Tab-separated table of C-alpha atoms in Angstrom:
chain	number	residue	atom	x	y	z
A	1	MET	CA	32.308	6.764	-0.946
A	2	THR	CA	29.121	7.745	0.394
A	3	GLU	CA	27.042	6.840	-2.578
A	4	LYS	CA	28.272	3.576	-2.389
A	5	LEU	CA	27.859	3.085	1.127
A	6	SER	CA	23.865	3.957	0.660
A	7	ASN	CA	23.435	2.025	-2.485
A	8	ALA	CA	24.975	-0.810	-0.321
A	9	ASP	CA	22.555	-0.127	2.884
A	10	LYS	CA	19.963	-1.062	-0.093
A	11	VAL	CA	21.694	-4.284	-1.015
A	12	LEU	CA	21.618	-5.389	2.232
A	13	ASN	CA	17.921	-4.609	2.981
A	14	PHE	CA	16.936	-5.949	-0.446
A	15	VAL	CA	18.716	-9.168	0.497
A	16	LYS	CA	16.742	-9.655	3.974
A	17	THR	CA	13.323	-8.254	2.420
A	18	ASN	CA	13.697	-10.685	-0.272
A	19	LYS	CA	15.346	-13.833	1.508
A	20	ILE	CA	18.003	-13.945	-1.050
A	21	LYS	CA	20.601	-16.932	0.176
A	22	PHE	CA	23.536	-16.553	-2.330
A	23	ILE	CA	25.512	-13.702	-3.632
A	24	ASP	CA	26.935	-14.109	-6.878
A	25	PHE	CA	30.466	-12.115	-7.253
A	26	LYS	CA	30.495	-11.909	-11.255
A	27	PHE	CA	34.118	-10.042	-12.516
A	28	MET	CA	35.961	-9.984	-15.961
A	29	ASP	CA	39.513	-11.897	-16.974
A	30	PHE	CA	41.626	-10.581	-19.244
A	31	PRO	CA	40.679	-11.783	-22.340
A	32	GLY	CA	37.278	-11.307	-22.062
A	33	GLN	CA	35.011	-13.823	-20.325
A	34	TRP	CA	33.327	-13.273	-16.880
A	35	GLN	CA	34.016	-15.804	-14.249
A	36	HIS	CA	32.196	-15.939	-10.677
A	37	PHE	CA	31.694	-17.410	-7.152
A	38	SER	CA	29.286	-17.302	-4.858
A	39	VAL	CA	29.117	-16.553	-0.764
A	40	PRO	CA	26.177	-17.498	1.396
A	41	SER	CA	24.230	-14.340	1.887
A	42	ALA	CA	24.991	-14.198	5.385
A	43	GLN	CA	28.799	-13.225	4.559
A	44	LEU	CA	27.657	-10.111	2.742
A	45	GLU	CA	27.767	-7.532	5.252
A	46	LYS	CA	28.362	-3.243	4.947
A	47	ASP	CA	31.994	-3.623	5.462
A	48	SER	CA	32.252	-5.747	2.463
A	49	PHE	CA	31.882	-2.945	0.086
A	50	GLU	CA	34.834	-1.425	1.758
A	51	ASP	CA	37.185	-4.793	2.750
A	52	GLY	CA	35.971	-7.412	-0.076
A	53	PHE	CA	36.377	-10.948	-0.240
A	54	GLY	CA	40.009	-12.204	-1.231
A	55	PHE	CA	40.164	-15.118	-4.036
A	56	ASP	CA	42.829	-17.010	-6.096
A	57	GLY	CA	44.147	-14.980	-9.177
A	58	SER	CA	46.823	-16.794	-10.630
A	59	SER	CA	44.217	-19.530	-12.614
A	60	ILE	CA	42.634	-16.368	-14.263
A	61	ARG	CA	43.453	-15.825	-17.750
A	62	GLY	CA	46.226	-13.146	-18.445
A	63	TRP	CA	46.570	-12.367	-14.509
A	64	LYS	CA	49.030	-13.534	-11.753
A	65	ALA	CA	51.802	-16.130	-11.138
A	66	ILE	CA	51.049	-18.151	-8.727
A	67	ASN	CA	53.651	-16.488	-6.004
A	68	GLU	CA	51.717	-13.848	-6.237
A	69	SER	CA	48.411	-14.970	-6.797
A	70	ASP	CA	45.953	-13.590	-3.576
A	71	MET	CA	43.744	-10.793	-4.787
A	72	LEU	CA	40.785	-8.658	-3.650
A	73	LEU	CA	37.232	-8.602	-4.977
A	74	ILE	CA	34.653	-5.552	-3.929
A	75	PRO	CA	31.311	-5.655	-5.145
A	76	ASP	CA	29.926	-2.600	-7.174
A	77	PRO	CA	26.441	-1.951	-5.251
A	78	ASN	CA	25.087	-0.158	-8.179
A	79	THR	CA	25.371	-3.232	-10.205
A	80	MET	CA	23.147	-5.692	-8.393
A	81	PHE	CA	20.113	-8.015	-10.079
A	82	VAL	CA	18.542	-11.245	-8.930
A	83	ASP	CA	19.907	-13.717	-10.981
A	84	PRO	CA	17.269	-15.851	-13.145
A	85	PHE	CA	19.158	-18.935	-13.539
A	86	ILE	CA	20.426	-19.898	-10.262
A	87	GLU	CA	17.619	-21.822	-8.726
A	88	ALA	CA	18.279	-20.492	-5.421
A	89	PRO	CA	17.184	-16.803	-4.360
A	90	THR	CA	20.344	-14.739	-5.655
A	91	ILE	CA	21.412	-12.163	-6.699
A	92	SER	CA	24.532	-10.566	-8.401
A	93	MET	CA	26.991	-7.941	-8.605
A	94	ILE	CA	29.658	-7.157	-10.783
A	95	CYS	CA	33.265	-6.347	-8.990
A	96	ASP	CA	36.325	-4.578	-9.113
A	97	ILE	CA	39.729	-6.456	-8.227
A	98	TYR	CA	42.348	-4.641	-6.451
A	99	GLU	CA	45.690	-5.868	-4.777
A	100	PRO	CA	45.086	-6.719	-1.328
A	101	ALA	CA	48.549	-5.379	0.138
A	102	THR	CA	47.914	-1.731	-1.595
A	103	LYS	CA	44.074	-1.531	-1.840
A	104	GLU	CA	45.026	-0.074	-5.642
A	105	LYS	CA	42.711	-1.563	-8.408
A	106	TYR	CA	44.502	-4.020	-10.513
A	107	GLU	CA	45.887	-2.906	-13.767
A	108	ARG	CA	44.842	-5.938	-15.564
A	109	CYS	CA	41.567	-5.504	-14.213
A	110	PRO	CA	39.816	-4.856	-17.305
A	111	ARG	CA	36.765	-2.923	-15.772
A	112	ASN	CA	39.738	-0.587	-13.713
A	113	ILE	CA	40.540	0.571	-17.475
A	114	ALA	CA	37.203	0.998	-18.415
A	115	GLN	CA	36.965	3.576	-15.455
A	116	LYS	CA	39.978	5.218	-15.409
A	117	ALA	CA	38.949	5.655	-19.743
A	118	GLU	CA	36.229	7.637	-18.413
A	119	ALA	CA	38.125	9.852	-15.770
A	120	TYR	CA	40.739	10.713	-18.740
A	121	LEU	CA	37.517	12.064	-20.897
A	122	LYS	CA	36.521	14.146	-18.113
A	123	SER	CA	40.081	15.415	-17.264
A	124	THR	CA	40.416	16.554	-21.054
A	125	GLY	CA	37.630	18.826	-20.598
A	126	ILE	CA	36.408	17.484	-23.819
A	127	ALA	CA	33.611	15.977	-22.537
A	128	ASP	CA	31.640	14.464	-19.313
A	129	THR	CA	30.209	11.397	-21.021
A	130	ALA	CA	30.798	8.552	-23.976
A	131	PHE	CA	27.790	7.227	-24.646
A	132	PHE	CA	28.603	3.099	-26.335
A	133	GLY	CA	25.781	1.572	-27.907
A	134	PRO	CA	26.911	-2.090	-28.977
A	135	GLU	CA	25.035	-4.288	-31.567
A	136	ALA	CA	26.289	-7.712	-30.828
A	137	GLU	CA	24.938	-9.943	-33.032
A	138	PHE	CA	24.767	-13.840	-32.325
A	139	PHE	CA	23.948	-17.540	-33.686
A	140	ILE	CA	21.238	-19.707	-32.069
A	141	PHE	CA	22.396	-23.802	-32.917
A	142	ASP	CA	20.751	-26.497	-32.153
A	143	ASP	CA	23.698	-28.806	-31.877
A	144	VAL	CA	27.889	-28.171	-31.733
A	145	ARG	CA	30.353	-31.032	-31.637
A	146	PHE	CA	34.079	-29.760	-32.109
A	147	ASP	CA	37.478	-31.512	-31.205
A	148	SER	CA	41.080	-31.789	-31.886
A	149	GLY	CA	44.092	-34.036	-31.645
A	150	PRO	CA	47.146	-34.948	-32.740
A	151	ASN	CA	45.714	-36.584	-35.517
A	152	PHE	CA	42.547	-35.495	-36.149
A	153	SER	CA	40.165	-31.701	-35.851
A	154	PHE	CA	36.676	-31.241	-37.006
A	155	TYR	CA	33.481	-29.005	-35.821
A	156	GLU	CA	30.030	-29.625	-36.915
A	157	LEU	CA	27.191	-27.110	-36.033
A	158	ASP	CA	23.640	-27.960	-36.746
A	159	SER	CA	20.471	-25.553	-36.683
A	160	ASN	CA	16.999	-26.674	-37.138
A	161	GLU	CA	16.362	-23.357	-39.592
A	162	GLY	CA	20.023	-24.423	-41.631
A	163	LYS	CA	19.307	-24.117	-44.925
A	164	TRP	CA	21.747	-26.788	-45.365
A	165	ASN	CA	18.908	-28.905	-43.929
A	166	SER	CA	16.193	-28.248	-46.686
A	167	GLY	CA	16.511	-31.909	-48.045
A	168	ARG	CA	16.868	-33.502	-44.264
A	169	VAL	CA	14.352	-35.899	-43.217
A	170	GLU	CA	12.294	-34.237	-40.456
A	171	ASN	CA	9.291	-36.388	-39.898
A	172	PRO	CA	7.988	-33.691	-41.497
A	173	ASN	CA	10.340	-31.143	-42.843
A	174	LEU	CA	7.884	-28.559	-43.494
A	175	GLY	CA	10.396	-26.658	-45.399
A	176	TYR	CA	10.767	-22.981	-43.846
A	177	LYS	CA	14.632	-22.498	-44.276
A	178	PRO	CA	15.920	-18.936	-44.339
A	179	ARG	CA	18.121	-18.996	-47.383
A	180	TYR	CA	21.778	-18.329	-47.416
A	181	LYS	CA	22.033	-14.446	-46.737
A	182	GLU	CA	17.982	-13.619	-46.692
A	183	GLY	CA	17.467	-14.200	-43.130
A	184	TYR	CA	16.702	-10.181	-42.986
A	185	PHE	CA	13.561	-9.880	-41.852
A	186	PRO	CA	11.639	-12.982	-42.899
A	187	VAL	CA	8.369	-13.539	-40.884
A	188	PRO	CA	7.416	-16.846	-38.802
A	189	PRO	CA	7.213	-19.850	-39.637
A	190	THR	CA	10.530	-18.663	-41.803
A	191	ASP	CA	11.780	-17.135	-38.490
A	192	ALA	CA	11.687	-20.019	-36.183
A	193	LEU	CA	13.463	-18.385	-33.322
A	194	ASN	CA	11.219	-15.371	-32.744
A	195	ASP	CA	9.251	-16.721	-29.354
A	196	LEU	CA	12.924	-17.603	-28.244
A	197	ARG	CA	14.325	-14.051	-28.480
A	198	ASN	CA	11.117	-12.428	-27.120
A	199	GLU	CA	12.005	-14.874	-24.003
A	200	MET	CA	15.072	-13.249	-23.521
A	201	VAL	CA	14.048	-9.910	-24.101
A	202	LEU	CA	11.342	-10.313	-21.338
A	203	LYS	CA	14.694	-11.697	-19.125
A	204	LEU	CA	16.855	-8.542	-20.576
A	205	LEU	CA	13.703	-6.387	-19.448
A	206	ASP	CA	13.514	-7.807	-16.225
A	207	VAL	CA	17.335	-7.649	-14.603
A	208	GLY	CA	16.973	-3.519	-15.876
A	209	ILE	CA	18.216	-3.805	-19.318
A	210	PRO	CA	16.536	-1.755	-21.699
A	211	VAL	CA	15.607	-3.610	-25.313
A	212	GLU	CA	15.661	-1.156	-28.380
A	213	ALA	CA	14.467	-4.205	-30.580
A	214	GLN	CA	14.804	-7.655	-31.328
A	215	HIS	CA	15.059	-9.388	-35.154
A	216	HIS	CA	16.695	-12.098	-37.137
A	217	GLU	CA	19.834	-11.259	-39.084
A	218	VAL	CA	21.067	-12.036	-42.575
A	219	ALA	CA	22.606	-15.757	-42.138
A	220	SER	CA	20.997	-18.588	-42.358
A	221	GLY	CA	20.965	-20.987	-39.561
A	222	GLY	CA	19.745	-19.138	-36.889
A	223	GLN	CA	21.489	-15.681	-36.861
A	224	CYS	CA	19.977	-13.471	-34.419
A	225	GLU	CA	20.073	-9.599	-32.681
A	226	ILE	CA	19.208	-7.786	-29.935
A	227	ASP	CA	19.240	-4.059	-29.463
A	228	LEU	CA	19.969	-2.695	-26.287
A	229	LYS	CA	19.887	1.025	-25.897
A	230	PHE	CA	22.824	2.897	-25.378
A	231	LYS	CA	24.535	3.773	-21.907
A	232	PRO	CA	28.027	5.672	-20.675
A	233	LEU	CA	30.770	3.893	-21.442
A	234	LEU	CA	31.453	1.331	-17.757
A	235	GLN	CA	27.823	1.015	-18.048
A	236	ALA	CA	27.713	-0.178	-21.740
A	237	ALA	CA	30.085	-2.914	-20.784
A	238	ASP	CA	28.273	-4.079	-17.934
A	239	GLN	CA	24.965	-4.200	-19.865
A	240	LEU	CA	26.914	-6.191	-22.512
A	241	LEU	CA	28.512	-8.795	-20.228
A	242	LEU	CA	24.947	-9.125	-18.840
A	243	PHE	CA	23.118	-9.180	-22.011
A	244	LYS	CA	25.653	-11.664	-23.512
A	245	TYR	CA	25.163	-13.703	-20.203
A	246	ILE	CA	21.708	-14.062	-20.455
A	247	VAL	CA	20.870	-15.066	-23.380
A	248	LYS	CA	23.183	-17.817	-23.657
A	249	ASN	CA	21.545	-19.166	-20.585
A	250	THR	CA	18.390	-18.299	-21.899
A	251	ALA	CA	18.888	-20.002	-24.961
A	252	LYS	CA	20.199	-23.706	-22.843
A	253	LEU	CA	17.202	-23.448	-20.952
A	254	ARG	CA	15.785	-24.406	-24.264
A	255	ASN	CA	17.689	-26.886	-25.283
A	256	LYS	CA	19.751	-24.396	-27.536
A	257	THR	CA	23.178	-22.920	-27.625
A	258	VAL	CA	24.123	-19.120	-28.422
A	259	THR	CA	27.685	-18.385	-29.968
A	260	TYR	CA	29.241	-14.561	-30.431
A	261	MET	CA	32.085	-16.059	-32.411
A	262	PRO	CA	32.440	-13.855	-35.654
A	263	LYS	CA	32.583	-16.492	-37.622
A	264	PRO	CA	31.100	-19.943	-36.960
A	265	ILE	CA	29.634	-20.393	-40.858
A	266	PHE	CA	31.479	-20.460	-44.164
A	267	SER	CA	29.989	-18.746	-46.944
A	268	ASP	CA	27.225	-16.923	-45.309
A	269	ASN	CA	27.290	-13.387	-42.953
A	270	GLY	CA	29.592	-13.310	-39.624
A	271	SER	CA	28.532	-11.682	-36.501
A	272	GLY	CA	29.722	-8.039	-35.810
A	273	MET	CA	29.391	-5.747	-32.948
A	274	HIS	CA	28.553	-2.206	-34.748
A	275	VAL	CA	29.591	0.437	-31.724
A	276	HIS	CA	27.814	3.437	-31.789
A	277	THR	CA	29.874	6.451	-30.240
A	278	SER	CA	28.897	9.981	-29.195
A	279	PHE	CA	30.321	12.186	-26.596
A	280	TRP	CA	27.978	14.862	-24.229
A	281	LYS	CA	29.133	18.239	-21.894
A	282	ASN	CA	26.248	19.132	-19.302
A	283	ASN	CA	23.834	16.980	-20.894
A	284	LYS	CA	24.561	18.227	-24.196
A	285	PRO	CA	25.146	16.128	-27.340
A	286	LEU	CA	28.717	17.492	-29.034
A	287	PHE	CA	28.705	15.521	-32.080
A	288	ALA	CA	25.987	17.491	-33.965
A	289	GLY	CA	26.892	20.244	-35.699
A	290	SER	CA	26.939	21.748	-39.494
A	291	GLY	CA	29.282	19.839	-41.072
A	292	TYR	CA	29.197	16.674	-43.252
A	293	ALA	CA	26.246	14.878	-42.283
A	294	GLY	CA	25.190	17.151	-39.664
A	295	LEU	CA	28.409	16.230	-37.903
A	296	SER	CA	30.419	18.813	-35.782
A	297	GLU	CA	34.084	19.363	-36.153
A	298	MET	CA	34.295	17.127	-32.733
A	299	ALA	CA	32.835	14.513	-34.251
A	300	LEU	CA	34.812	14.466	-37.469
A	301	TYR	CA	38.308	14.867	-35.919
A	302	PHE	CA	36.684	11.985	-34.060
A	303	ILE	CA	36.407	9.582	-36.874
A	304	GLY	CA	39.901	11.428	-38.251
A	305	GLY	CA	41.431	9.681	-34.705
A	306	LEU	CA	39.521	6.076	-35.506
A	307	LEU	CA	41.507	6.143	-38.722
A	308	LYS	CA	44.446	7.249	-38.011
A	309	HIS	CA	44.470	4.171	-35.563
A	310	ALA	CA	42.013	1.393	-37.118
A	311	HIS	CA	45.463	-1.180	-37.554
A	312	SER	CA	46.390	-1.193	-33.899
A	313	LEU	CA	42.641	-0.412	-32.672
A	314	ILE	CA	41.200	-3.683	-34.253
A	315	ALA	CA	43.704	-5.508	-31.903
A	316	PHE	CA	41.266	-5.078	-28.965
A	317	THR	CA	37.903	-4.626	-31.037
A	318	ASN	CA	38.721	-7.967	-33.116
A	319	PRO	CA	40.552	-9.980	-30.911
A	320	THR	CA	40.462	-13.493	-32.139
A	321	THR	CA	42.379	-15.327	-35.107
A	322	ASN	CA	38.409	-16.335	-36.349
A	323	SER	CA	37.591	-12.421	-36.624
A	324	PHE	CA	39.135	-11.904	-39.995
A	325	LYS	CA	37.619	-14.999	-40.887
A	326	ARG	CA	35.237	-11.952	-41.306
A	327	LEU	CA	36.875	-8.991	-42.089
A	328	VAL	CA	37.759	-10.321	-45.759
A	329	PRO	CA	37.820	-7.694	-49.170
A	330	GLY	CA	35.612	-8.479	-51.737
A	331	PHE	CA	32.371	-9.189	-49.321
A	332	GLU	CA	30.000	-7.408	-47.055
A	333	ALA	CA	32.266	-7.221	-44.108
A	334	PRO	CA	33.631	-3.564	-43.013
A	335	VAL	CA	37.048	-3.856	-44.267
A	336	ASN	CA	37.260	-0.443	-45.775
A	337	LEU	CA	38.754	2.209	-43.752
A	338	ALA	CA	36.699	5.198	-44.936
A	339	TYR	CA	33.574	7.038	-43.542
A	340	SER	CA	29.989	7.886	-45.113
A	341	GLN	CA	26.860	8.429	-44.085
A	342	ARG	CA	24.172	5.740	-44.942
A	343	ASN	CA	26.757	3.286	-46.523
A	344	ARG	CA	27.131	0.044	-44.483
A	345	SER	CA	30.319	-0.515	-46.626
A	346	ALA	CA	32.448	1.895	-45.196
A	347	ALA	CA	33.990	1.274	-41.768
A	348	ILE	CA	32.657	3.904	-39.922
A	349	ARG	CA	28.925	5.310	-40.929
A	350	ILE	CA	27.245	8.009	-39.749
A	351	PRO	CA	23.637	6.896	-39.298
A	352	MET	CA	21.227	9.120	-40.479
A	353	TYR	CA	17.689	7.534	-39.055
A	354	SER	CA	16.621	11.425	-37.520
A	355	ASN	CA	17.992	14.854	-37.699
A	356	SER	CA	18.191	15.174	-33.998
A	357	PRO	CA	21.484	16.397	-32.652
A	358	LYS	CA	20.595	14.168	-29.667
A	359	ALA	CA	20.623	11.149	-32.501
A	360	LYS	CA	23.884	12.331	-33.650
A	361	ARG	CA	26.642	9.395	-33.168
A	362	VAL	CA	29.603	7.668	-35.244
A	363	GLU	CA	29.078	4.137	-35.833
A	364	PHE	CA	32.339	2.341	-36.019
A	365	ARG	CA	31.501	-1.254	-38.006
A	366	CYS	CA	34.186	-3.424	-37.444
A	367	PRO	CA	33.874	-4.639	-34.361
A	368	ASP	CA	32.864	-7.891	-33.478
A	369	PRO	CA	31.459	-9.488	-30.001
A	370	ALA	CA	33.814	-11.301	-29.286
A	371	ALA	CA	35.761	-8.444	-27.829
A	372	ASN	CA	36.363	-7.733	-24.213
A	373	PRO	CA	33.993	-4.504	-24.192
A	374	TYR	CA	35.841	-2.970	-21.491
A	375	LEU	CA	38.948	-2.878	-23.091
A	376	ALA	CA	37.492	-2.286	-27.045
A	377	PHE	CA	35.333	0.547	-25.620
A	378	SER	CA	37.971	1.990	-24.164
A	379	ALA	CA	40.617	2.187	-26.991
A	380	ILE	CA	38.025	3.505	-29.071
A	381	MET	CA	37.445	6.533	-27.150
A	382	MET	CA	41.338	7.031	-26.600
A	383	ALA	CA	41.597	6.806	-30.103
A	384	GLY	CA	38.819	9.449	-30.968
A	385	ILE	CA	40.484	11.734	-27.954
A	386	ASP	CA	43.267	11.717	-30.048
A	387	GLY	CA	41.898	12.850	-33.273
A	388	ILE	CA	40.213	15.576	-31.660
A	389	THR	CA	43.417	16.944	-29.519
A	390	ASN	CA	45.421	16.637	-32.920
A	391	ARG	CA	42.568	17.670	-34.977
A	392	LEU	CA	43.335	14.893	-37.226
A	393	ASP	CA	41.089	15.273	-40.199
A	394	PRO	CA	39.493	12.508	-41.693
A	395	GLY	CA	39.709	13.247	-45.370
A	396	LYS	CA	36.885	13.373	-47.869
A	397	PRO	CA	33.750	10.389	-47.169
A	398	LEU	CA	33.322	7.765	-49.295
A	399	ASP	CA	29.491	7.814	-50.202
A	400	LYS	CA	29.732	5.252	-53.643
A	401	ASP	CA	29.386	1.925	-52.702
A	402	ILE	CA	32.888	0.210	-52.277
A	403	TYR	CA	31.854	-2.963	-53.832
A	404	ASP	CA	31.353	-0.993	-57.404
A	405	LEU	CA	34.481	0.568	-57.315
A	406	PRO	CA	36.736	0.324	-60.458
A	407	PRO	CA	40.424	-1.390	-58.874
A	408	GLU	CA	42.258	1.576	-59.829
A	409	GLU	CA	39.801	3.612	-57.012
A	410	LEU	CA	39.592	1.079	-55.197
A	411	ALA	CA	43.054	0.895	-54.565
A	412	HIS	CA	43.345	4.355	-52.608
A	413	VAL	CA	41.154	3.044	-50.435
A	414	PRO	CA	42.604	1.327	-46.984
A	415	SER	CA	41.985	-1.963	-45.646
A	416	THR	CA	41.787	-3.498	-42.268
A	417	PRO	CA	44.428	-5.457	-40.547
A	418	GLU	CA	44.570	-9.113	-42.903
A	419	SER	CA	44.844	-10.915	-39.413
A	420	LEU	CA	45.041	-10.910	-35.954
A	421	ASN	CA	49.051	-11.303	-36.080
A	422	ALA	CA	48.921	-8.086	-38.288
A	423	ALA	CA	47.052	-6.455	-35.693
A	424	LEU	CA	48.762	-7.015	-33.025
A	425	ARG	CA	52.123	-5.747	-34.737
A	426	ALA	CA	50.243	-2.837	-35.366
A	427	LEU	CA	48.997	-2.242	-31.887
A	428	ALA	CA	52.873	-2.946	-30.598
A	429	ASN	CA	53.864	-0.181	-33.027
A	430	ASP	CA	51.057	2.375	-32.497
A	431	HIS	CA	49.779	2.210	-28.598
A	432	ASP	CA	50.943	5.899	-27.736
A	433	TYR	CA	47.228	6.925	-27.595
A	434	LEU	CA	45.995	4.080	-25.197
A	435	LEU	CA	48.913	4.899	-22.496
A	436	LYS	CA	47.759	8.859	-22.016
A	437	GLY	CA	46.231	9.356	-19.111
A	438	ASP	CA	47.273	6.180	-17.362
A	439	VAL	CA	44.210	4.208	-19.089
A	440	PHE	CA	46.248	1.944	-20.446
A	441	THR	CA	49.914	0.734	-19.380
A	442	GLU	CA	52.758	-1.501	-21.043
A	443	ASP	CA	52.391	-3.883	-18.913
A	444	VAL	CA	48.735	-4.059	-20.046
A	445	ILE	CA	49.951	-3.685	-23.932
A	446	ASN	CA	52.134	-5.997	-23.676
A	447	THR	CA	50.400	-8.640	-21.608
A	448	TRP	CA	47.439	-8.730	-24.123
A	449	ILE	CA	50.539	-8.858	-27.306
A	450	ASN	CA	51.869	-11.972	-25.593
A	451	TYR	CA	49.276	-13.485	-24.422
A	452	LYS	CA	47.649	-13.484	-27.580
A	453	PHE	CA	50.104	-14.782	-29.626
A	454	ASP	CA	51.232	-17.483	-26.992
A	455	LYS	CA	47.379	-19.061	-26.443
A	456	GLU	CA	45.911	-18.352	-29.644
A	457	ILE	CA	48.108	-17.479	-33.099
A	458	LYS	CA	50.839	-20.043	-32.186
A	459	PRO	CA	48.816	-22.606	-31.473
A	460	MET	CA	46.678	-22.476	-34.680
A	461	ALA	CA	49.593	-22.133	-36.636
A	462	LEU	CA	51.075	-25.277	-35.318
A	463	ARG	CA	48.214	-27.311	-36.193
A	464	PRO	CA	46.787	-28.391	-39.666
A	465	HIS	CA	43.670	-27.238	-40.635
A	466	PRO	CA	41.043	-29.474	-42.352
A	467	HIS	CA	40.614	-27.515	-45.411
A	468	GLU	CA	44.035	-28.322	-46.274
A	469	PHE	CA	43.733	-31.955	-46.708
A	470	GLU	CA	41.244	-30.798	-49.269
A	471	LEU	CA	43.970	-28.491	-50.930
A	472	TYR	CA	47.110	-30.451	-50.194
A	473	TYR	CA	46.652	-34.335	-49.313
A	474	ASP	CA	47.564	-35.450	-53.322
A	475	VAL	CA	50.380	-33.312	-53.115
């Protein structure tokens, strides 16, 4: 608390010195979208970091009923940044959500779950820090239209660099359009988005997010990636949300739009979010050793936990119906539940770029950027801890090219769930590992499952799909 109050003084001094006019409070709803409201800077006092600000939680997705809607928001002074997209001088802070009657953190607040996950890791004695490095891919489009009604449904996306526009009259059409599945890594002018990505990187650096690299991704039509430096679990989740905020708003300033939807384009690559994880203790890496691919016994057991719980874990790491348009067998998506060094066709990869023990990590390749990072990172960590605690053998690695395996051999390689429905049913049957340390609760698990079924799976199941007319109209 002393550190928090000290940092609160720094925030208040910054507000005064820089003549900040507004304080913007950002917090996470249950499915995974940032929410916010603002107050004039005079409303922020030192007591605000203990007493918080009241608000109505009944309209926040997955939260309170209207008869119990009063909630309390308390800003975290460690997360302050100058918001580059609000015209009046404004600082933003990420907040924790509390029950006003008890002053206890709200059970369904995703950031609370991540904080409990970090505390649980320390309590086990296994490690004191779980580092996470997500690689969230995204598309930059020039036009997006979609709508749905009782008698119609459609979407249409466009990108000036989309290969489908090679024959479009553009007065002039200069012809530099990345071919399908060949967007990785042509130089400009074929890569038409380099300057925009640089602008995104500069804004990320301005708000304190360290960037390792930026580049065009495989798909035509504006698929990109900006790689961030790894951080401890909570910071990594906070950083990922700020990253998405910066990227989307920077694109909007240039009259473009960004989506982290996993599979917006048919017949080209979808957007994944490969998640790199490692455990450390007393500033020493724990995943380096003398085992396979330079891994420690702990790291191999961690992989064993991921593989054992993959079906239920994917309910959090791939949380949309659209996620499973990307996770389709027979293509490049990591649907095969195996592990390997270097091999990107396995769901779990051990990167081999460096022999340094500090670089030794496990890369889980199934997740996508639609995930709520607080929940996804916490679930990955809990599955890994279960593997370590129970010494779960991950089996033999699969270093062959999985796509060239004969059918009889491939039949022995398990796959990811085929749908969000299947993943949620797996979560209903396999979630004891998430309940340890009260990190997730039965209420959180049940609310997640029910929300996804009621708000996403059922509405999708009830509506005719446009492609069904192609298949069935003449029956």
